[in-house]
Tab-separated table of N, CA and C in Angstrom:
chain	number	residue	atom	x	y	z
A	1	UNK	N	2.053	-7.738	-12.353
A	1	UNK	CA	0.883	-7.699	-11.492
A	1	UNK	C	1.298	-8.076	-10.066
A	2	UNK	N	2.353	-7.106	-9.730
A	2	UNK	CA	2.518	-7.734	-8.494
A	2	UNK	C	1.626	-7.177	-7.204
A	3	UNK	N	0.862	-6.317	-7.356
A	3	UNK	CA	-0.915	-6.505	-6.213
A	3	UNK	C	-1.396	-6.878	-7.079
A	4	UNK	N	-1.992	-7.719	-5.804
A	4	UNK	CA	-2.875	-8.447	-6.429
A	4	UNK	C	-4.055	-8.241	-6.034
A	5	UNK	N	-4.161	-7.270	-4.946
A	5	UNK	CA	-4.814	-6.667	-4.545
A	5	UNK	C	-4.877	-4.816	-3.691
A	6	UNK	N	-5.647	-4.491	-3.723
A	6	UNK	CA	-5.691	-3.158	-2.805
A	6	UNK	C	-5.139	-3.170	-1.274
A	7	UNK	N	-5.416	-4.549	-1.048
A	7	UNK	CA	-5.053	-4.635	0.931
A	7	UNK	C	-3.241	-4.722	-0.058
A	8	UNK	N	-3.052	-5.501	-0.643
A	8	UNK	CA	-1.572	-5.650	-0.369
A	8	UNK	C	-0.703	-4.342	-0.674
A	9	UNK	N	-1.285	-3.532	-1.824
A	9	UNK	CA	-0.787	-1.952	-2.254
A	9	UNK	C	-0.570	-1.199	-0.682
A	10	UNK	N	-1.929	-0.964	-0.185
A	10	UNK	CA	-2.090	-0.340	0.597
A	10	UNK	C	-1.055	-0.851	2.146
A	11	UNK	N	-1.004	-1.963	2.015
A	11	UNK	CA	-0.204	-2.955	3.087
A	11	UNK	C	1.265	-2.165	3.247
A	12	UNK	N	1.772	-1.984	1.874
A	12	UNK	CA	3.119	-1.553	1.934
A	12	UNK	C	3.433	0.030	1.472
A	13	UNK	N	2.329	0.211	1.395
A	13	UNK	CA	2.497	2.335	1.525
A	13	UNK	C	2.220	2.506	2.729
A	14	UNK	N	1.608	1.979	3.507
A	14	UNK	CA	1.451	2.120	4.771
A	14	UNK	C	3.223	2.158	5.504
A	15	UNK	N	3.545	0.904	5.108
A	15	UNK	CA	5.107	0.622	5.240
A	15	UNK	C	5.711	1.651	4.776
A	16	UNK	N	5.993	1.626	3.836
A	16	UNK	CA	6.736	3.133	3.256
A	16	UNK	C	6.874	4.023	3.685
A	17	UNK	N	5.579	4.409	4.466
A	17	UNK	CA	5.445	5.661	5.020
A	17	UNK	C	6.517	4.988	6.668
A	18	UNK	N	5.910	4.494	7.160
A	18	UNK	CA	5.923	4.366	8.267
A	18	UNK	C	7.767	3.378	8.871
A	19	UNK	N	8.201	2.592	7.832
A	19	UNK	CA	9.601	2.109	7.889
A	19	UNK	C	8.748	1.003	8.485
A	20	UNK	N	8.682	0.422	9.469
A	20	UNK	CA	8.551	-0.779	10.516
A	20	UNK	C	7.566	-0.816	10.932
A	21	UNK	N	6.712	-1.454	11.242
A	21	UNK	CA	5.712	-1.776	12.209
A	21	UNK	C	5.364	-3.068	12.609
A	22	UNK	N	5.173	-3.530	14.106
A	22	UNK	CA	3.931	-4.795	13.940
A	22	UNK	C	3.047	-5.175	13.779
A	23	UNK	N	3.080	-6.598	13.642
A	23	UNK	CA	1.560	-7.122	12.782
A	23	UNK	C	0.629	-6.237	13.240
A	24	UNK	N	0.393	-6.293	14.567
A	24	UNK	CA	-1.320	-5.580	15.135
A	24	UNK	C	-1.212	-4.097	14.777
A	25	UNK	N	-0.131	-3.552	14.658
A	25	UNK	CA	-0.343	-1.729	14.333
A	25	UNK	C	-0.482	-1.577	13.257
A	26	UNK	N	-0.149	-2.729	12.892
A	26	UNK	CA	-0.099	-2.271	10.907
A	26	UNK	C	-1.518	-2.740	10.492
A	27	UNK	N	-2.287	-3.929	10.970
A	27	UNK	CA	-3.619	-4.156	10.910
A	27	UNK	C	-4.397	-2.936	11.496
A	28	UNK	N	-4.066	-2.586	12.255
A	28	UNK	CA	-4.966	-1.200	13.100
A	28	UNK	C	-4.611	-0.130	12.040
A	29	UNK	N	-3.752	0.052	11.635
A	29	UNK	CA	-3.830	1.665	10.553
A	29	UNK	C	-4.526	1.195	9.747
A	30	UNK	N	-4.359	-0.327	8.523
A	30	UNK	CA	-5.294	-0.869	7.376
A	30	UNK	C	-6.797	-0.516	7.803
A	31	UNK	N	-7.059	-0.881	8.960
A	31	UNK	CA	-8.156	-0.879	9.432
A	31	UNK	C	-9.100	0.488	9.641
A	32	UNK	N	-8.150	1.521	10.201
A	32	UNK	CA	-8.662	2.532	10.214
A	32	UNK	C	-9.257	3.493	9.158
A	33	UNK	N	-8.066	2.685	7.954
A	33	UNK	CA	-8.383	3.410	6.790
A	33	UNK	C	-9.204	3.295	6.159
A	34	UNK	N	-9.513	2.493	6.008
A	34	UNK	CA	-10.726	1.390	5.399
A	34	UNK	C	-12.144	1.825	6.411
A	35	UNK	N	-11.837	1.962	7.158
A	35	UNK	CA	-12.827	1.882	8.645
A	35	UNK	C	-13.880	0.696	8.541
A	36	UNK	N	-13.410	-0.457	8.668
A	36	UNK	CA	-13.979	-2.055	8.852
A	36	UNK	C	-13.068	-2.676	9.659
A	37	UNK	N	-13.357	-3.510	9.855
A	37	UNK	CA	-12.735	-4.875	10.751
A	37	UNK	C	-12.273	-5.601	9.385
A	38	UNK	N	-10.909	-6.028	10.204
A	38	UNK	CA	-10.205	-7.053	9.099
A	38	UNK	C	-10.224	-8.528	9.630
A	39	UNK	N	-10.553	-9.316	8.953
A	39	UNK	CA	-10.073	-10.887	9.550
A	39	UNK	C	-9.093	-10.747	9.960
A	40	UNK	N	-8.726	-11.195	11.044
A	40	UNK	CA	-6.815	-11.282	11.270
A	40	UNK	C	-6.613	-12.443	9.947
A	41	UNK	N	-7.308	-13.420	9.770
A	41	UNK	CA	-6.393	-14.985	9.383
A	41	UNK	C	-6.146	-14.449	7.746
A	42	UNK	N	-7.318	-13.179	7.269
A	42	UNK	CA	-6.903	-13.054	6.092
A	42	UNK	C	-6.019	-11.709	5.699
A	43	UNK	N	-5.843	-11.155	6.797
A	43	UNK	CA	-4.602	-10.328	6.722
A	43	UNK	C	-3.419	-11.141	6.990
A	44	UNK	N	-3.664	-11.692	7.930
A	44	UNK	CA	-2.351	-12.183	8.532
A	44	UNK	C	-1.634	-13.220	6.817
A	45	UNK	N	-2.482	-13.653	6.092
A	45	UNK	CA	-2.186	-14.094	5.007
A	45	UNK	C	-1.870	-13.419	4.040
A	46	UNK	N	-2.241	-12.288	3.741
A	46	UNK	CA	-1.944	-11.233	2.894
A	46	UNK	C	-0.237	-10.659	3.295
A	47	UNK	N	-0.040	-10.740	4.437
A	47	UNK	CA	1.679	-10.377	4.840
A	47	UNK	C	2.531	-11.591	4.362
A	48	UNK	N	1.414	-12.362	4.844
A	48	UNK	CA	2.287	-13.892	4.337
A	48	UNK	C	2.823	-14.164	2.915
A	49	UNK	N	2.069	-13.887	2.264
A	49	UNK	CA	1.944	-13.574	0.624
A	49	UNK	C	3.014	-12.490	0.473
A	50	UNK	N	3.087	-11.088	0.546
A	50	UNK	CA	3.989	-9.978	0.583
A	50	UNK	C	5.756	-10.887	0.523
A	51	UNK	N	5.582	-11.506	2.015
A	51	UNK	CA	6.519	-12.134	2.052
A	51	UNK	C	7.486	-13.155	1.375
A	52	UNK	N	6.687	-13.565	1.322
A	52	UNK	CA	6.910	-14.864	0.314
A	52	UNK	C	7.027	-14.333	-1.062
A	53	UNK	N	6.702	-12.930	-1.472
A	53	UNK	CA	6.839	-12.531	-2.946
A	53	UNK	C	7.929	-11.602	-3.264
A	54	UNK	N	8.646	-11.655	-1.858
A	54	UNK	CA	9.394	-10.663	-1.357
A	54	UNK	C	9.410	-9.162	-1.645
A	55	UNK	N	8.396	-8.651	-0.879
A	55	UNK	CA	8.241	-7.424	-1.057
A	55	UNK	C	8.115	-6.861	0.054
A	56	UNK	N	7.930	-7.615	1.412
A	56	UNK	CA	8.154	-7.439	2.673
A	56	UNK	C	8.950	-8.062	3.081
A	57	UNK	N	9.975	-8.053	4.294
A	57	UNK	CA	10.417	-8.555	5.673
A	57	UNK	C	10.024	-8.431	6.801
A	58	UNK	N	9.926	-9.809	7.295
A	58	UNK	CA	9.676	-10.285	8.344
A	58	UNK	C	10.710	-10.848	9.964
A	59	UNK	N	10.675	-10.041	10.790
A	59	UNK	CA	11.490	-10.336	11.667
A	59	UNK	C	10.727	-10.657	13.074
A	60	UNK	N	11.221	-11.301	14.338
A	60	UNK	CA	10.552	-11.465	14.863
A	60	UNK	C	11.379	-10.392	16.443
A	61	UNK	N	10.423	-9.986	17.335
A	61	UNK	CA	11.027	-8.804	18.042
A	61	UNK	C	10.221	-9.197	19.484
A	62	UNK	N	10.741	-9.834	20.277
A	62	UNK	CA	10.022	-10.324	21.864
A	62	UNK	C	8.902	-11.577	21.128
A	63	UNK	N	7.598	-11.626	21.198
A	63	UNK	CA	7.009	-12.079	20.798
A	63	UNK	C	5.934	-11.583	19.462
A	64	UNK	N	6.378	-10.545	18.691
A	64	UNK	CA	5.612	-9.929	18.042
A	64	UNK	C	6.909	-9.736	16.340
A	65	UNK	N	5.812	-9.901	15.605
A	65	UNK	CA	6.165	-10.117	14.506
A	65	UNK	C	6.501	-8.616	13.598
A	66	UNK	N	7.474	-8.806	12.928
A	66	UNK	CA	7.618	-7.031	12.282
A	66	UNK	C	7.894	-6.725	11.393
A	67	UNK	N	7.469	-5.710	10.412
A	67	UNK	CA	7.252	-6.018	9.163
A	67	UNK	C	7.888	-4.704	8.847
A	68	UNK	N	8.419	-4.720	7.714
A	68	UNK	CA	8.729	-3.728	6.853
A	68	UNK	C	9.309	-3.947	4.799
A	69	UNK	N	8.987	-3.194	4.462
A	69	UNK	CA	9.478	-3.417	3.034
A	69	UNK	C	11.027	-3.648	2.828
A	70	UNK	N	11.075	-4.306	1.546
A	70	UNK	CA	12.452	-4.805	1.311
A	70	UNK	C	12.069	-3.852	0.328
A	71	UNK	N	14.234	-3.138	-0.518
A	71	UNK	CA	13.417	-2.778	-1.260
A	71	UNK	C	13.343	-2.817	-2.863
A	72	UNK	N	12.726	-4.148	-3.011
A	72	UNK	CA	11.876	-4.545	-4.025
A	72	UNK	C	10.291	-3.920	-3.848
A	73	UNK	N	10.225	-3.924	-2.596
A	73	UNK	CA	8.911	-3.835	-2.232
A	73	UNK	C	9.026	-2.257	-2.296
A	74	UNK	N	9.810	-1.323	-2.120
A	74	UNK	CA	9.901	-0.178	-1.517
A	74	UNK	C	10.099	1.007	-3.386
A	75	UNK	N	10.626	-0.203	-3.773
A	75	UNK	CA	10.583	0.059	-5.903
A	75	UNK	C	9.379	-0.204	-6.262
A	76	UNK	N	8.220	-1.147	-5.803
A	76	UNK	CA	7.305	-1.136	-6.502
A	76	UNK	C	6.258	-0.161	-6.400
A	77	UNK	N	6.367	0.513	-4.625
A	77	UNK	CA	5.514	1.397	-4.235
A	77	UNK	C	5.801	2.814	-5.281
A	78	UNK	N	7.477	2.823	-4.958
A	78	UNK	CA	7.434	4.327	-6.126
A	78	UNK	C	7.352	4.170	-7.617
A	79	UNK	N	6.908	3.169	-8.285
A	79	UNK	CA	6.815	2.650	-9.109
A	79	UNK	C	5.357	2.955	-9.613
A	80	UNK	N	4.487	2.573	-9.013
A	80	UNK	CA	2.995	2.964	-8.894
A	80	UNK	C	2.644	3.870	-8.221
A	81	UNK	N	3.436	4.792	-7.687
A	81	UNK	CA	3.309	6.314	-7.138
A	81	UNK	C	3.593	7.191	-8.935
A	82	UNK	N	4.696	7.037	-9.585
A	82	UNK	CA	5.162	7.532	-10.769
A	82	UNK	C	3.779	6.862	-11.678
A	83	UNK	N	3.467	5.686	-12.067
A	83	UNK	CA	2.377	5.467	-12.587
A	83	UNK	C	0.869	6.329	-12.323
A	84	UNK	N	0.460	6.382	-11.097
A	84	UNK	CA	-0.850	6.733	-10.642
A	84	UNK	C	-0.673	8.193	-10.834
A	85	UNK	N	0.929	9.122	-10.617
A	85	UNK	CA	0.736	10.804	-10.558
A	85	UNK	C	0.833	10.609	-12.130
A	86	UNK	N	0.942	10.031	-12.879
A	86	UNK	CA	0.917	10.415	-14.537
A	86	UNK	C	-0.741	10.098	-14.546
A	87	UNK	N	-0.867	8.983	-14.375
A	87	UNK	CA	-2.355	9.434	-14.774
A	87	UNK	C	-3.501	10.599	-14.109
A	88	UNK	N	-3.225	10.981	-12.987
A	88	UNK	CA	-3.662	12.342	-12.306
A	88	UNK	C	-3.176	13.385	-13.519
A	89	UNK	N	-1.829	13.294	-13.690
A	89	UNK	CA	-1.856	14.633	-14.207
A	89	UNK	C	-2.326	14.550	-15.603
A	90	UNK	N	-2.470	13.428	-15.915
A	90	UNK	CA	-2.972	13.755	-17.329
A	90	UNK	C	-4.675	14.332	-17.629
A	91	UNK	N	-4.972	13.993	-16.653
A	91	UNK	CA	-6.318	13.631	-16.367
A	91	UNK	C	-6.329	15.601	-16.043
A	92	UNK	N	-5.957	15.907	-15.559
A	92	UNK	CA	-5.804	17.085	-15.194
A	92	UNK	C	-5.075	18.120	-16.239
A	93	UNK	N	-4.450	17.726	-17.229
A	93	UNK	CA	-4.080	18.217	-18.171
A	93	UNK	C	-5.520	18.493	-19.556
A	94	UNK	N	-6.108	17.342	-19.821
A	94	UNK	CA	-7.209	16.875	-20.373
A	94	UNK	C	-8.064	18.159	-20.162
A	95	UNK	N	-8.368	18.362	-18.967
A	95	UNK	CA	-9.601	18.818	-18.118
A	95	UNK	C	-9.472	20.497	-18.558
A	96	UNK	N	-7.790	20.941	-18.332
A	96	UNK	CA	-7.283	22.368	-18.582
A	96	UNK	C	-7.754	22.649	-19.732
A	97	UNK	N	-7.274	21.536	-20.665
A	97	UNK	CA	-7.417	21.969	-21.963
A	97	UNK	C	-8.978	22.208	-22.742
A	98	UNK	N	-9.581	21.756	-22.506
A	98	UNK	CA	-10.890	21.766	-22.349
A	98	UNK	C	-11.577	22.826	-21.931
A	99	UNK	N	-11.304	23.599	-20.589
A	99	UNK	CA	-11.430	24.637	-20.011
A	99	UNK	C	-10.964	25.744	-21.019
A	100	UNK	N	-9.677	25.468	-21.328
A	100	UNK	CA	-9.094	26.325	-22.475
A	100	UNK	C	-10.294	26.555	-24.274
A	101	UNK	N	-10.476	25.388	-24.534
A	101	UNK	CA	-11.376	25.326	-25.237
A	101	UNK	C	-12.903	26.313	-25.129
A	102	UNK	N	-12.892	25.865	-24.015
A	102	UNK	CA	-14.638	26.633	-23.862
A	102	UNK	C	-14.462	28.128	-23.477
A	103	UNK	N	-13.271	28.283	-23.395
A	103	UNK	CA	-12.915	29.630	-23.300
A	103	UNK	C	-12.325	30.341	-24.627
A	104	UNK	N	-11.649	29.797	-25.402
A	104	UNK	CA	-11.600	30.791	-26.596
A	104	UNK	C	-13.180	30.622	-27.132
């Protein structure tokens, strides 16, 4: 169970996609996606967490903090990418067959 939540999944596919970012750009894409306002103190804790569970790195770059997956973190994303497309396709397999059904 290593999300423990949706912000933290989403925290590091964002990463994935993207390799690097800082704190505030990476809150601004979460944000956009979602389309809400995030607490900073409870995002900013949610990286904190990542971190500390090591599934992110943290470096620091002028005065701004920067984040990207380690990759433990970068195994768990394709990890639950391979999980989530099996259940799509099954789900989609299900559905064919069925179709198939009401058709003979």
């Amino acid at each position: 169970m290593w999300f423990q939540s949706g912000r933290r999944r989403d925290l590091c596919a964002i990463l994935y996609d993207a390799g690097e970012l800082r704190g505030q750009k990476l809150k601004t894409r979460l944000e956009r996606y979602y389309d809400i306002r995030i607490d900073p103190q409870s995002f900013y804790a949610t990286l904190d967490a990542l971190v500390e569970a090591g599934h992110l790195e943290r470096r620091t770059e002028g005065i701004y903090d920067v984040y990207g997956l380690t990759d433990a973190g970068a195994s768990r994303i394709e990890s639950y990418y391979a999980w989530l497309t099996e259940r799509v396709e099954s789900r989609e397999s299900r559905i064919a067959d069925a179709d198939e059904q009401i058709a003979d």
